[in-house]
Amino acid sequence: MEFVCNKENLMGGVQSVQRAVSHHGPMPILSNLLMVASSEGLEITATDLEVGIKAIVPAQVKIEGSITLAAKQLSEIVGKLPNSEIRFEVEGSRAVLFCAKSRFVLPGIGAEDFPALPEIDSEIPPVSLEANKLLRGIKQTTFAAARDDKSVISGISFKIEGGELEIAATDGYRLAIKRYPVEGATDLKAIIPARSMNELARMLNGGDLVSLSLAQNQVLFDFGDRYLTSRLIDGQYPNYRQIVPPSFAYQAQIDRASLLSSVERVSIMASEREAKVIKLRFSQGQIELKANAADLGESDEILEIDYEGEEMTVSFNSVYLTESLRAMEGETLLWSMNTAIAQTKISSSDDQTYSYILMPIRG
């Protein structure tokens, strides 16, 4: 095996896949990158058996072949090399890397022991999605998924129905939903691990198109020169639509940036032992934010808003509230509620495709 490529392309390929590397798994080879040189160029693959990522790098291949090399070591070496041509020569289970006046000899493991990425025998035609819209949907939802949880709500509900893509995430205390139209797409539904969706977000760029293929227990996102495969979570995702109230008695319009800044300031004094609770008291034309902790002190701040409903005090986990405000787009929020203990809906007057449901904290 022998090939030549430039440092920038090789580094880009290594960086694209290395987050799928397993550093503490039962199979030592999973801490390696699979490198395959062929007439199509250089393929670099990493997998931890749940997520797999492949990148195709332009290369002048002189002798075809394959090897696996330690991901961390290879990344560090290539990252320190000058912006110049890199030549790889592989003999048996070792690779020799040449660049300018540098030479590195790297031990490897035979490629035959590296697990192959699953073949996606799609039961439906591939779906073409706009990368920038998909990226927004991922960023606006995945943070609400359950963490450190092996249940279905540690995943993201990914559903296409009637020409509309709906991405949703919940941890039982909050719910984030993003919807947008997709033309000519076949109906489908899947539960994709939140981690896989976050890795996908890192691969999405600008206005590219990404092709989605779905099999019984696997999903494939195809960028043309990069691929991400992920196992799906088996099970039935909760019927989250039933927890969204059909109507609300009270609604406020609030400047999003101002509210976010106020919550971030006031919550400094919120107790870690009490779920970082922040209290919001709504009254005519204003909202008063309060937080306190026995060992920290207290804080309060008044923010002018557009509200003409009954006076109401609602308590929330300030972290959950902050994350939702950061995910929102647009200048003005629509804050909808019924009672101090019922679900609150937060949406944007500029973007009706996204909504966030948050359960108050009682007491």
Coordinates of N, CA and C in Angstrom, one line a residue, residues 23-30:
H23 N -12.1 4.6 22.7 CA -10.9 4.5 23.4 C -10.8 3.6 24.6
H24 N -12.0 3.1 25.0 CA -12.1 2.3 26.2 C -12.9 1.0 26.0
G25 N -13.1 0.6 24.8 CA -14.0 -0.5 24.5 C -13.2 -1.8 24.6
P26 N -13.9 -3.0 24.5 CA -13.4 -4.3 24.6 C -12.5 -4.7 23.5
M27 N -12.6 -4.0 22.3 CA -11.8 -4.4 21.2 C -10.7 -3.3 20.9
P28 N -9.5 -3.6 21.1 CA -8.4 -2.6 20.9 C -8.4 -2.0 19.5
I29 N -8.8 -2.7 18.5 CA -8.7 -2.2 17.2 C -9.7 -1.0 17.0
L30 N -10.7 -0.9 17.9 CA -11.6 0.2 17.7 C -11.0 1.6 18.1

